[in-house]
Short mmCIF file of C-alpha atoms and ligand atoms in Angstrom, two decimals:
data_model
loop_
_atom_site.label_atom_id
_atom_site.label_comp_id
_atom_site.label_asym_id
_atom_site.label_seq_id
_atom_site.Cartn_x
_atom_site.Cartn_y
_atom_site.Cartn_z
CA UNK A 1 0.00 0.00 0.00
CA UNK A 2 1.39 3.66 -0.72
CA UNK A 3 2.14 5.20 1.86
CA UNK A 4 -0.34 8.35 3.17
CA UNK A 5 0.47 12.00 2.09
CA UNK A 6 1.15 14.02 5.04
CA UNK A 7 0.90 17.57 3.30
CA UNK A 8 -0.66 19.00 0.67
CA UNK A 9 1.81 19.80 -2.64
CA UNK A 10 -0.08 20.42 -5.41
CA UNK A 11 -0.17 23.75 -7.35
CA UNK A 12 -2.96 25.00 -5.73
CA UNK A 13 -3.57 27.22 -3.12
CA UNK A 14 -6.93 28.71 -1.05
CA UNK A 15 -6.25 32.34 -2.55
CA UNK A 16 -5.81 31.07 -6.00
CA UNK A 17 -9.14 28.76 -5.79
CA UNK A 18 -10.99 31.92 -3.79
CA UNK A 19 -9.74 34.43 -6.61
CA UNK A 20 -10.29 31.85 -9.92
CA UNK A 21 -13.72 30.84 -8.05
CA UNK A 22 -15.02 34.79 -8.00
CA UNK A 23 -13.26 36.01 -11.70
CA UNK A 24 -14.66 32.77 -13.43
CA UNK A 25 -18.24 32.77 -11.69
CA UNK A 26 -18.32 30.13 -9.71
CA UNK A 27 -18.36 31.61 -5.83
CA UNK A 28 -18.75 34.76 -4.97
CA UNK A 29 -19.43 36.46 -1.45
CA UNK A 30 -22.57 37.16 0.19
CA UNK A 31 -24.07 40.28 -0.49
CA UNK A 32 -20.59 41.80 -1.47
CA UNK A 33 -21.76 45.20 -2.16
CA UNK A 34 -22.11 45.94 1.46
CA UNK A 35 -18.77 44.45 2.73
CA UNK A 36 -20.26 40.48 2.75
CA UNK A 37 -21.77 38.22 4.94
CA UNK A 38 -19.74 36.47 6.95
CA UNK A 39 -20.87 32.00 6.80
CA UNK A 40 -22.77 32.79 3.49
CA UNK A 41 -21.63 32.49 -0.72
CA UNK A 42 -23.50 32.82 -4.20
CA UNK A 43 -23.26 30.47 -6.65
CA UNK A 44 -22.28 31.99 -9.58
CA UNK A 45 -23.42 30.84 -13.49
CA UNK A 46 -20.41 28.52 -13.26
CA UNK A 47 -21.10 27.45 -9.84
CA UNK A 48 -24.63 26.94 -9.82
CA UNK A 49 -24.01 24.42 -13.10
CA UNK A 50 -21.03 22.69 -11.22
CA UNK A 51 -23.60 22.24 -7.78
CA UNK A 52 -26.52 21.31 -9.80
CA UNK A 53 -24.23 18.40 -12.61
CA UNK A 54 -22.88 17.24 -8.84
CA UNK A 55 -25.99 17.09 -6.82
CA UNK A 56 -27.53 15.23 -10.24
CA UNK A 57 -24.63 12.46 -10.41
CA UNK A 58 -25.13 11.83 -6.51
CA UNK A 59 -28.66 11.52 -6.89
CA UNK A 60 -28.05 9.55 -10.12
CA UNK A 61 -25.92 6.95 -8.05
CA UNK A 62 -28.14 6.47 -5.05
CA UNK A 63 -31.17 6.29 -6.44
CA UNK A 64 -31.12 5.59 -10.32
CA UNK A 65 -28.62 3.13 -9.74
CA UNK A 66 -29.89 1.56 -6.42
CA UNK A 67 -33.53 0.06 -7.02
CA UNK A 68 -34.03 -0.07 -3.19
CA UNK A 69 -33.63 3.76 -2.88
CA UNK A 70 -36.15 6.78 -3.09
CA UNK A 71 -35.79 10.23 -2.98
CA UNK A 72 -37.50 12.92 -1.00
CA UNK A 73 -37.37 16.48 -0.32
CA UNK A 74 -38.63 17.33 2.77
CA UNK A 75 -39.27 21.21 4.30
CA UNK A 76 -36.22 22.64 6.03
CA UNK A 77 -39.02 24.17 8.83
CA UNK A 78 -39.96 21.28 10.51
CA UNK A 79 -42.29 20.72 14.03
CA UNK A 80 -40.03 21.80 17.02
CA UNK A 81 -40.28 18.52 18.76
CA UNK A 82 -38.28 16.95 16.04
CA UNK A 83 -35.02 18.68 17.53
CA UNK A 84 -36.16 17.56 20.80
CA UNK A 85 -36.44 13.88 19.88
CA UNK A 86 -32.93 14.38 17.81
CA UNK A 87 -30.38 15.93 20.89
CA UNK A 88 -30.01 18.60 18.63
CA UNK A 89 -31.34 20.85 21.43
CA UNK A 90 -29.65 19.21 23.81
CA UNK A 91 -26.27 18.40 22.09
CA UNK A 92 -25.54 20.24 19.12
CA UNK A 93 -23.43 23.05 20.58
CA UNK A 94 -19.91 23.96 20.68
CA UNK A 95 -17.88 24.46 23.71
CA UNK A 96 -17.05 28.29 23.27
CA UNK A 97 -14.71 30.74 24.64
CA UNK A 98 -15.11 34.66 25.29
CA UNK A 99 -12.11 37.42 25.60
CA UNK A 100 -13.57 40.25 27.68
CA UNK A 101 -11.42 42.71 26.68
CA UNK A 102 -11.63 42.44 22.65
CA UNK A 103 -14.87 40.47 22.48
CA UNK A 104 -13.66 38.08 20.14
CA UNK A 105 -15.42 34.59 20.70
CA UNK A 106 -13.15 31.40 19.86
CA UNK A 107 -14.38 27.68 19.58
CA UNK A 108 -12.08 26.41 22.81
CA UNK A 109 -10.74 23.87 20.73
CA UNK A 110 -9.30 26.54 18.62
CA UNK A 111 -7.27 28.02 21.61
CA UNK A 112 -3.67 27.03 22.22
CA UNK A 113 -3.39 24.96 25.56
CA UNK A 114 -1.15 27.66 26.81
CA UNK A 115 -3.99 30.38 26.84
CA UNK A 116 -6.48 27.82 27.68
CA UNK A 117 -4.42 27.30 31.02
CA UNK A 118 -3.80 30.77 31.90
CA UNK A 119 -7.23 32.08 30.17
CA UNK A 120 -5.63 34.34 28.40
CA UNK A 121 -6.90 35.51 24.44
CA UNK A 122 -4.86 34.73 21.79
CA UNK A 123 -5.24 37.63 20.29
CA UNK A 124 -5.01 40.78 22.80
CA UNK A 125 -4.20 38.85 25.72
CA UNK A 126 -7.22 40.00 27.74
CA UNK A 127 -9.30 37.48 29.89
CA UNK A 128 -11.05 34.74 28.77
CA UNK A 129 -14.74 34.04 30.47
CA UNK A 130 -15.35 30.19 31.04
CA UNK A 131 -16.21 27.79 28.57
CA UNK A 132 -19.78 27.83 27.99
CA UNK A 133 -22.13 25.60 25.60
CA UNK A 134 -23.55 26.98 22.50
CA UNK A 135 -26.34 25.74 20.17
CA UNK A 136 -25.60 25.82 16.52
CA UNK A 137 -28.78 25.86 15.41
CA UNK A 138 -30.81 29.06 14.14
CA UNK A 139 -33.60 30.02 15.74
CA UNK A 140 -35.97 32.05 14.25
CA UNK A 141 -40.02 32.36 14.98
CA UNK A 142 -42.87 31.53 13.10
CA UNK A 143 -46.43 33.36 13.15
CA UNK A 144 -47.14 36.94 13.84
CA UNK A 145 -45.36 37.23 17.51
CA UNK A 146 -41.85 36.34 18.18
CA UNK A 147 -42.52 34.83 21.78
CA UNK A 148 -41.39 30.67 22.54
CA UNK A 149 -44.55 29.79 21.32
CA UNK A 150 -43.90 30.42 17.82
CA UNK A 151 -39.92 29.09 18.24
CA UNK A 152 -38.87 27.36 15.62
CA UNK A 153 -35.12 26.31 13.98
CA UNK A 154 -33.38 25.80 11.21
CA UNK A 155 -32.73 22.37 10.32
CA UNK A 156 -28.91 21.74 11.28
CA UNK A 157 -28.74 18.52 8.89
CA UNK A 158 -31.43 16.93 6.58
CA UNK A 159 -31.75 13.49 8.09
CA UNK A 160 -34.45 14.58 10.14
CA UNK A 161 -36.90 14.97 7.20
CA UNK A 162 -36.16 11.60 6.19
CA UNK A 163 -36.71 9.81 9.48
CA UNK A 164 -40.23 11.66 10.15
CA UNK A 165 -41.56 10.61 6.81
CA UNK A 166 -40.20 6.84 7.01
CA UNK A 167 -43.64 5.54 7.79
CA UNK A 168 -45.24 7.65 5.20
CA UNK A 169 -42.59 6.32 2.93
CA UNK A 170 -42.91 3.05 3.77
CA UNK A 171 -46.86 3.06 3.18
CA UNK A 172 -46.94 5.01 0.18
CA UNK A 173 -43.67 2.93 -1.71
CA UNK A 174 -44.51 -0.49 -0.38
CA UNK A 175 -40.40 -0.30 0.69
CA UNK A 176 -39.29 -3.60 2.39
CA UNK A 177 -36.24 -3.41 4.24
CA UNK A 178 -33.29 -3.06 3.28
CA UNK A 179 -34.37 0.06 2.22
CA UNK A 180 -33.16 3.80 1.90
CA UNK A 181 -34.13 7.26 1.28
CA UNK A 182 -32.41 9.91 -0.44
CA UNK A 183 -32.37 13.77 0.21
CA UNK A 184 -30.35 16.79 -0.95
CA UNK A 185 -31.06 20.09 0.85
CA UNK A 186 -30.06 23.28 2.61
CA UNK A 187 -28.54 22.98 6.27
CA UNK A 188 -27.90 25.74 8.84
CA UNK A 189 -25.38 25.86 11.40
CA UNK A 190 -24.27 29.01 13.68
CA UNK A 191 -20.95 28.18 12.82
CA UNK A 192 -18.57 30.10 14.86
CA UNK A 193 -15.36 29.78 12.77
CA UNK A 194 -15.81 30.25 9.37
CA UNK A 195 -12.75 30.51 7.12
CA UNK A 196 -11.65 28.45 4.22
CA UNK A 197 -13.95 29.91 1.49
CA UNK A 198 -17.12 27.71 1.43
CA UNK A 199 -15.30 24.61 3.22
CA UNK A 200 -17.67 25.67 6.40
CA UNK A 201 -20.39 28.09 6.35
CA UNK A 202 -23.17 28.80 8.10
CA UNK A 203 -25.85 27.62 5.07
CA UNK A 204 -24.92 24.92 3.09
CA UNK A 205 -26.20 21.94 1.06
CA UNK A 206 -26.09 18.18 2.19
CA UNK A 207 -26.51 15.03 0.39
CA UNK A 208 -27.77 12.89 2.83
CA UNK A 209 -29.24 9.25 2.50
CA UNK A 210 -30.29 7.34 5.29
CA UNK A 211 -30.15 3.26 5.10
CA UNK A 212 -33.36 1.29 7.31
CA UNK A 213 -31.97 -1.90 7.64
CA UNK A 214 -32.77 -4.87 10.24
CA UNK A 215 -30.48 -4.76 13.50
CA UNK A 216 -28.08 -7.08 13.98
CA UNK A 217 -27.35 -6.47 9.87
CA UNK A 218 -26.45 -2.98 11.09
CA UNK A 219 -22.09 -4.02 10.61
CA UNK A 220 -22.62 -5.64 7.67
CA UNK A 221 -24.24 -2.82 5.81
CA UNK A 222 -22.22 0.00 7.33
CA UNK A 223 -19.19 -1.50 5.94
CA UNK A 224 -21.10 -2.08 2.29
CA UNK A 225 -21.73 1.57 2.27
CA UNK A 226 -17.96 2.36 3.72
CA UNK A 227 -17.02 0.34 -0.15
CA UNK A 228 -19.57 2.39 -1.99
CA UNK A 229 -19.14 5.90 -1.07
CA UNK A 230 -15.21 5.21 -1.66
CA UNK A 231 -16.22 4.00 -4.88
CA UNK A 232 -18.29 6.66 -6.06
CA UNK A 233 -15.22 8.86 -5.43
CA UNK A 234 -13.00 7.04 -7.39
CA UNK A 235 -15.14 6.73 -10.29
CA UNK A 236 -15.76 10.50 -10.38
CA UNK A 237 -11.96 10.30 -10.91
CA UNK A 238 -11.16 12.24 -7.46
CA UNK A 239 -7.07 11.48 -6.88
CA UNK A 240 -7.26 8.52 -4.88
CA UNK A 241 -3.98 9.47 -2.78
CA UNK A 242 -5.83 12.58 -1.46
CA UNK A 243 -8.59 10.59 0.32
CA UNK A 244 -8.36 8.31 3.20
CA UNK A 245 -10.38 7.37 5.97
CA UNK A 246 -10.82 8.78 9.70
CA UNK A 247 -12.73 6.56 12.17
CA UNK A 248 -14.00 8.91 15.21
CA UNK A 249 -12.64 8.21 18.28
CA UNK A 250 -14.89 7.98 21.86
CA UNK A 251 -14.67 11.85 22.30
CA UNK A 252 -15.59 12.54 18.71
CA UNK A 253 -18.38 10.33 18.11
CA UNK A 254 -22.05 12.51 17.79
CA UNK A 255 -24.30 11.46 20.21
CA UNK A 256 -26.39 9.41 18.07
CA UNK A 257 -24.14 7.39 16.41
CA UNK A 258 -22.38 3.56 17.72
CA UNK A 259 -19.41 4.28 14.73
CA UNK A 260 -18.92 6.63 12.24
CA UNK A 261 -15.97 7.14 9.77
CA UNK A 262 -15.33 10.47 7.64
CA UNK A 263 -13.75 10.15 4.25
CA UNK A 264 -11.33 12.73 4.05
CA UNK A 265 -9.99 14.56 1.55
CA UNK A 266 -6.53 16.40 1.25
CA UNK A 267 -7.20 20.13 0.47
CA UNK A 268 -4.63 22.89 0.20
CA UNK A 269 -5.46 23.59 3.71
CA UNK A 270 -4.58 19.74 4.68
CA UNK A 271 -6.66 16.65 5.69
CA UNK A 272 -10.54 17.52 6.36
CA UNK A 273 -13.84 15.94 6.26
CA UNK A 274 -15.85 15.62 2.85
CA UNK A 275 -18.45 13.00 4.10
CA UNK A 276 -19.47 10.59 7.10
CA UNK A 277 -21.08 7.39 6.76
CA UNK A 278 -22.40 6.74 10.80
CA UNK A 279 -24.18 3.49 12.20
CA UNK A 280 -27.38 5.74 13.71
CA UNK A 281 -28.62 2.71 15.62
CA UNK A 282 -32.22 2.85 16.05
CA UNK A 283 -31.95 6.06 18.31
CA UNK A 284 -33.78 8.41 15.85
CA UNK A 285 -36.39 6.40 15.16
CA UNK A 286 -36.86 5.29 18.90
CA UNK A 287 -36.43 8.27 19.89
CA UNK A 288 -38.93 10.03 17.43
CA UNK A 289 -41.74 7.26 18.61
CA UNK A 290 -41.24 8.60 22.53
CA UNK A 291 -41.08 12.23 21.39
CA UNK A 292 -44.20 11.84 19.08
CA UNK A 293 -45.98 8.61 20.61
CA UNK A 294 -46.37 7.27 16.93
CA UNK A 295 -45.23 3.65 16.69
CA UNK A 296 -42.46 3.70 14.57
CA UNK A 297 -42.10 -0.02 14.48
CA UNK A 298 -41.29 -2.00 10.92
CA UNK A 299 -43.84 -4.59 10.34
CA UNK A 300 -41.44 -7.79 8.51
CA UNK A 301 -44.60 -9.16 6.40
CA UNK A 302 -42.48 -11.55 5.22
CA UNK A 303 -40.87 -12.32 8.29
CA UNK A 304 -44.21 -13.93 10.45
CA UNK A 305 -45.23 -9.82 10.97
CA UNK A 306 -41.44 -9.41 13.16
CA UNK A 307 -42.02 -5.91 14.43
CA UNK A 308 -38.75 -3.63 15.14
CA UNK A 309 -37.21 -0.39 14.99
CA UNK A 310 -34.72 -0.83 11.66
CA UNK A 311 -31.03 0.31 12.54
CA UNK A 312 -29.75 3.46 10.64
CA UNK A 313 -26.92 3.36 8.19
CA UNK A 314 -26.24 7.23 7.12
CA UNK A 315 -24.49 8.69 3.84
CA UNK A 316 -24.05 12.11 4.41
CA UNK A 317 -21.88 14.57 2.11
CA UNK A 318 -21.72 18.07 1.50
CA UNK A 319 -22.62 19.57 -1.86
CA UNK A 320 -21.05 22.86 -1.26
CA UNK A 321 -17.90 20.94 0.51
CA UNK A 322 -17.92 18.68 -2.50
CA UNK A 323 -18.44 21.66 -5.00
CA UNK A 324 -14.75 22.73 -3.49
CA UNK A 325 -12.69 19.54 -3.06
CA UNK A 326 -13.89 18.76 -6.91
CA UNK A 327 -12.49 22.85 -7.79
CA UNK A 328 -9.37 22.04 -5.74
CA UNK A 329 -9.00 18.15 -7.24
CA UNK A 330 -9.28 19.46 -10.41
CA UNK A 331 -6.94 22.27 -9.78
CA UNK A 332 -3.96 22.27 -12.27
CA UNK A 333 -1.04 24.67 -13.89
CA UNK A 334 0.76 23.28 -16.62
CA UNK A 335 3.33 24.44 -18.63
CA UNK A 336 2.50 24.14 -22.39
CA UNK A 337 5.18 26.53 -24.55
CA UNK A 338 8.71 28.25 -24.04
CA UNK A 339 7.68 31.51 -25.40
CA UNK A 340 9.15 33.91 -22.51
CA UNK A 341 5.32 34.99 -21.94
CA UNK A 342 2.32 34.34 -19.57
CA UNK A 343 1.22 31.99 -22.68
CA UNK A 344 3.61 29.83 -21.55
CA UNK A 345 1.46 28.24 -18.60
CA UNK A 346 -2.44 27.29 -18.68
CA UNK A 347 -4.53 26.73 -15.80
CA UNK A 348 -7.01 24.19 -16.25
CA UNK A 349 -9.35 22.40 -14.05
CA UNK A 350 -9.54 18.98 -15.00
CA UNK A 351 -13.56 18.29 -13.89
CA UNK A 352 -14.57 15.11 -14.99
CA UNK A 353 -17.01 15.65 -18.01
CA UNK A 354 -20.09 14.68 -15.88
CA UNK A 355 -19.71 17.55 -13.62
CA UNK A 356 -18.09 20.16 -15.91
CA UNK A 357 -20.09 23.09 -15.83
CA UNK A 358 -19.88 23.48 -19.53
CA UNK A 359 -19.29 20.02 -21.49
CA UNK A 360 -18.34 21.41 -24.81
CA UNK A 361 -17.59 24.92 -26.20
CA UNK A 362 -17.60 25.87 -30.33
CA UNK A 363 -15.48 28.12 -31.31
CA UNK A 364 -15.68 29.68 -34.93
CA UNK A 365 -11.80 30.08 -35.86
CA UNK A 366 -12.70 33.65 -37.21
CA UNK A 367 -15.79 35.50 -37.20
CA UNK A 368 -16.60 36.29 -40.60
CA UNK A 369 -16.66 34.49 -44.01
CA UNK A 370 -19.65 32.32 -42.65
CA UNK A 371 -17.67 30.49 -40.13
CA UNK A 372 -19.31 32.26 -36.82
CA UNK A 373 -23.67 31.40 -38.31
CA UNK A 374 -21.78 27.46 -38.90
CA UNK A 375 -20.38 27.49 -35.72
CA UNK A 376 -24.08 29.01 -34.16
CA UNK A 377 -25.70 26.58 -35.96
CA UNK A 378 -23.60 23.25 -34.72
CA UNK A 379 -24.38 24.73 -31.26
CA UNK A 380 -28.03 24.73 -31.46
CA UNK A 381 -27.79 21.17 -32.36
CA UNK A 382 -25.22 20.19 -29.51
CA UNK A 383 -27.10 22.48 -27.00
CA UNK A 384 -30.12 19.24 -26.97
CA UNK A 385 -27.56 17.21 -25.88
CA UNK A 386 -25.14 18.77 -23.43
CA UNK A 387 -24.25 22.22 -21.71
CA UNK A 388 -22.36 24.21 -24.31
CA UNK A 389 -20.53 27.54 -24.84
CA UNK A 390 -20.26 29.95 -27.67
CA UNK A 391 -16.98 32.21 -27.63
CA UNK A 392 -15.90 34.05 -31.01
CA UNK A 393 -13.77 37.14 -29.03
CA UNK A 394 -10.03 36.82 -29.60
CA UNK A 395 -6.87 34.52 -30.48
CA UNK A 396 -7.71 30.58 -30.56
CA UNK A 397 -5.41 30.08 -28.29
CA UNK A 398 -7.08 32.26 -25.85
CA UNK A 399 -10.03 31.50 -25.67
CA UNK A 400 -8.93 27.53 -25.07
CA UNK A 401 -7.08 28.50 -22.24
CA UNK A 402 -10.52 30.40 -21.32
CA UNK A 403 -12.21 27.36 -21.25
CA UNK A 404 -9.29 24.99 -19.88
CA UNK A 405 -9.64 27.47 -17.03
CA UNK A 406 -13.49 27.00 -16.51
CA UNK A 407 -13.00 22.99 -17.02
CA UNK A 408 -14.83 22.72 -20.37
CA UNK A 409 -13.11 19.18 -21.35
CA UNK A 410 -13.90 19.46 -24.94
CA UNK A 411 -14.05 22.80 -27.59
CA UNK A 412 -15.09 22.35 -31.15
CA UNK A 413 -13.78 24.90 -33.39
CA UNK A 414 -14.92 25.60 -36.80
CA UNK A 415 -12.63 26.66 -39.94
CA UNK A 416 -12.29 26.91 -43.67
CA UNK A 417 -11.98 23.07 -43.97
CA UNK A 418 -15.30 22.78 -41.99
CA UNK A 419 -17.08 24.79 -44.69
CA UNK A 420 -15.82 22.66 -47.70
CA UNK A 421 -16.01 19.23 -46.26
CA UNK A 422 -18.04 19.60 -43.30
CA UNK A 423 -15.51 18.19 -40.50
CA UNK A 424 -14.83 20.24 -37.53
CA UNK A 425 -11.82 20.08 -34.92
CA UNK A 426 -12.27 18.18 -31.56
CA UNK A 427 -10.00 19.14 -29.12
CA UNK A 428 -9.13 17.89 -25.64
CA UNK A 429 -9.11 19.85 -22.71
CA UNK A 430 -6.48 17.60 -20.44
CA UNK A 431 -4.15 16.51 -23.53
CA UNK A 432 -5.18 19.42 -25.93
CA UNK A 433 -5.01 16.91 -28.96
CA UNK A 434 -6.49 18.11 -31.30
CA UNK A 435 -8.55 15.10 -34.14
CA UNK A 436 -10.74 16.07 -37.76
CA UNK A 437 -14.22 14.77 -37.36
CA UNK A 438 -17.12 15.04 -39.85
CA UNK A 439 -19.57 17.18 -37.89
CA UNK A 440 -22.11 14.99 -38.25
CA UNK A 441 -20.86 12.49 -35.73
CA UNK A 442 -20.09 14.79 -32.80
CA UNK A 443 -23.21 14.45 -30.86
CA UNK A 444 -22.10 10.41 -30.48
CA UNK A 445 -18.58 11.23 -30.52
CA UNK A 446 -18.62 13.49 -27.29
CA UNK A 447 -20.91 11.13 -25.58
CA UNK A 448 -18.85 8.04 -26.34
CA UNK A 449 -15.56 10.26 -24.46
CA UNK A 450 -17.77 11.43 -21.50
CA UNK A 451 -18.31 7.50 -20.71
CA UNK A 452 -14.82 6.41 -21.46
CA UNK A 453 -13.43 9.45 -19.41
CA UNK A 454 -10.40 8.17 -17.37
CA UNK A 455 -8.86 11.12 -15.47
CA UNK A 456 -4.64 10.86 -16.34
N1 GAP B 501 -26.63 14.01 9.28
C1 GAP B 501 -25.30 13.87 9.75
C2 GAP B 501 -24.52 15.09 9.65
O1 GAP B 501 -25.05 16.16 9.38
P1 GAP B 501 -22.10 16.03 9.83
O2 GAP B 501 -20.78 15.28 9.89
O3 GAP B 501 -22.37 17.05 10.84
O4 GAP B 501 -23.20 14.89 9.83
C3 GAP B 501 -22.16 15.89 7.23
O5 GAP B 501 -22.22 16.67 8.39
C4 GAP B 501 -21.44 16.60 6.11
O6 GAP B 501 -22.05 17.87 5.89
C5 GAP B 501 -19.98 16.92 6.42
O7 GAP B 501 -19.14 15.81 6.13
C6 GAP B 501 -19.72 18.09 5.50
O8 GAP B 501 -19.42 17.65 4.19
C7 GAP B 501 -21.05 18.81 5.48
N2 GAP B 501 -21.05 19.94 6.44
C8 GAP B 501 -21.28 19.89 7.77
N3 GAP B 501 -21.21 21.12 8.31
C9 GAP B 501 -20.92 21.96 7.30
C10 GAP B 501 -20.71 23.38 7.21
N4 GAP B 501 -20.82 24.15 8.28
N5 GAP B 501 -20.43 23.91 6.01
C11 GAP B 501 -20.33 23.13 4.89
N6 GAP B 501 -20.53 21.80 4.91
C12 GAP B 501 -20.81 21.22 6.09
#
């Protein structure tokens, strides 16, 4: 076995993905105008097309691709209770730290040991107050008055929406266990640090899908979907060396769960969570029948009527996370001429083509003689078939490094040739090989690569 990579080395940094992220349009920051909001980002025309071709293949391979698994979309305002019956109330909070002199709040596991021992802030050296639990969850109220009565959160993670609709689920699906249910939604946290561009914010998007299976199968499954989640990564071509496993220890394990593992993934910034698969146990579900005196009981009908409360197996991944570990994966400079000029070195981002936020781009080599209405006109056909581009301003060469920069893995560019014979040019993003193709077999051609795609 290789052996693990302690440090990140690759060519890319947070300031160059933060600063490529905001001039291509993928990411920018919250409400910018008036000096941004801190824990919030807009997805730009890039970035929305990147979240929504990422959220698609996810949903693609759980539920497309897994007959036993249904989808859902459940309201992010849910009944009260239901954070009652989770712990969230209870146990979603973060130890936190106050300085009184300079006000700044730090999570206390973010203060050296030194300063934790003398309470002293890290910053201006005031004191610190003591360590005090806080909730992570938004309140906000619903109705006309804003008194307890009309209390009512956030959702923290979207599991929640699943497990109060597993009956329903059950009934109207006729699901027999093993069985799951698939969700991808918004999530709020009161995060209190914040940094890393959109690695943690306050509202992001999960991809969360939540496994019922029979206990005492509860091992055996966890470690099936341990295999599959590692396999989805490598067959979106993610670099294999910069993910590894992290089982949480005893003091990291969230209340509800009897194991949990995170895959991590090596970003500029080093080794950090992308996803956690968790055993749940049955303790939402069991929890959810005290809380809401529903019986929450399976009924095995094939089984002599067995009654229990299935185990939990959880999936859960971030979409925004994944949105930047897929930027910073794909993150590549590469040095393609010995001119003595910034032409000398592209940056591309080397997206696999099912994610790409634009699959192919067609470029007319000049603008007039015809060549720009051909080049229109073999877009409109493409555009049925894939996300495309149209770019006619400037040098060739420019406007492929334009789109090697926004991670378009394929440009078609029209010429004189394509007039008289009616072939175009296909070229390559990642080896910029160029081939002669008769236009007419493009639409097949590009689909056949985006199946084949192997990342190098
Ligand atoms: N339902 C289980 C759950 O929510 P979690 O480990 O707290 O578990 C799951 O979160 C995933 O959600 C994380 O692995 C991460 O990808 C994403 N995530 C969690 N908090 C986040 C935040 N503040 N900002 C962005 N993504 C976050």
């Amino acid at each position: 076995m290789a052996e693990e990579l302690t440090e990140y080395s690759g060519p890319a940094t947070m300031e160059k993905i933060t600063s490529l992220a905001k001039r291509r349009g993928f990411v920018f920051q919250s409400s910018e105008i008036y000096g941004g909001q801190n824990g919030a980002w807009d997805y730009g025309p890039m970035g929305i097309e990147l979240k929504n071709r990422i959220a698609a293949n996810w949903w693609k391979e759980m539920t497309q691709l897994h007959d036993e698994i249904v989808g859902l979309d459940a309201a992010i305002l849910m009944h009260p209770r239901t954070w009652e019956a989770s712990g969230h109330v209870e146990n979603f909070t973060d130890p936190l730290v106050d300085c009184k002199k300079c006000k700044t709040r730090f999570r206390e596991d973010m203060v050296p040991e030194e300063n934790l021992a003398k309470k002293t802030c890290p910053e201006c050296g005031g004191e610190l107050t003591d360590t005090r639990k806080f909730n992570l969850m938004f309140k906000t109220h619903i109705g006309p008055t804003e008194d307890n009565a009309g209390l009512i959160y956030l959702r923290p993670e979207t599991a929640q929406g699943i497990y109060v609709n597993y009956k329903n689920i059950i009934q109207s699906n006729r699901m027999k266990i093993p069985f799951g249910i698939a969700q991808i939604g918004k999530a709020f946290r009161n995060e209190i640090v914040t940094k890393n561009f959109i690695f943690r914010t306050c509202e992001f998007e999960q991809m969360e899908m939540q496994y019922f299976v029979k206990p005492g199968t509860d091992v055996e499954w966890f470690n099936e979907w341990k295999k599959r989640r590692w396999a989805y990564y490598e067959k979106l071509g993610v670099k294999i060396d910069h993910l590894r496993w992290h089982q949480h220890g005893p003091d990291e394990l969230a209340h509800y769960a009897k194991d949990a593992y995170d895959i991590q993934y090596l970003f500029p910034m080093g080794w950090r969570e992308l996803e956690g698969v968790h055993n749940r146990t049955n303790y939402d579900l069991t929890r959810h029948t005290e809380f809401s005196g529903k019986d929450l009981q399976y009924i095995d009908q094939d089984n002599n009527n067995d009654r229990y409360i299935p185990f939990i197996i959880e999936t859960s991944a971030g979409l925004t996370r994944t949105l930047l570990m897929l930027i910073c994966d794909a993150y590549d400079e590469e040095k393609v001429a010995d001119k003595g000029n910034d032409d000398d070195w592209r940056t591309v981002l080397r997206f696999h083509p099912v994610v790409a936020p634009v699959t192919v781009a067609i470029l007319p080599l000049m603008k007039k003689d015809g060549l720009a209405e051909l080049a229109q006109d073999i877009r409109n056909e493409l555009k049925e078939d894939f996300a495309t581009d149209y770019d006619q301003a400037g040098a060739i060469g420019r406007r492929y490094r334009r789109q090697d920069e926004a991670g378009t893995p394929f440009c078609v560019t029209v010429d004189y040739q394509s007039k008289d014979d009616g072939t175009v040019t296909l070229r390559y993003r990642d080896s910029m090989e160029q081939i002669r193709i008769p236009r007419a077999g493009l639409t097949e051609k590009i689909r056949q690569e985006i199946k084949a795609y192997k990342r190098k």
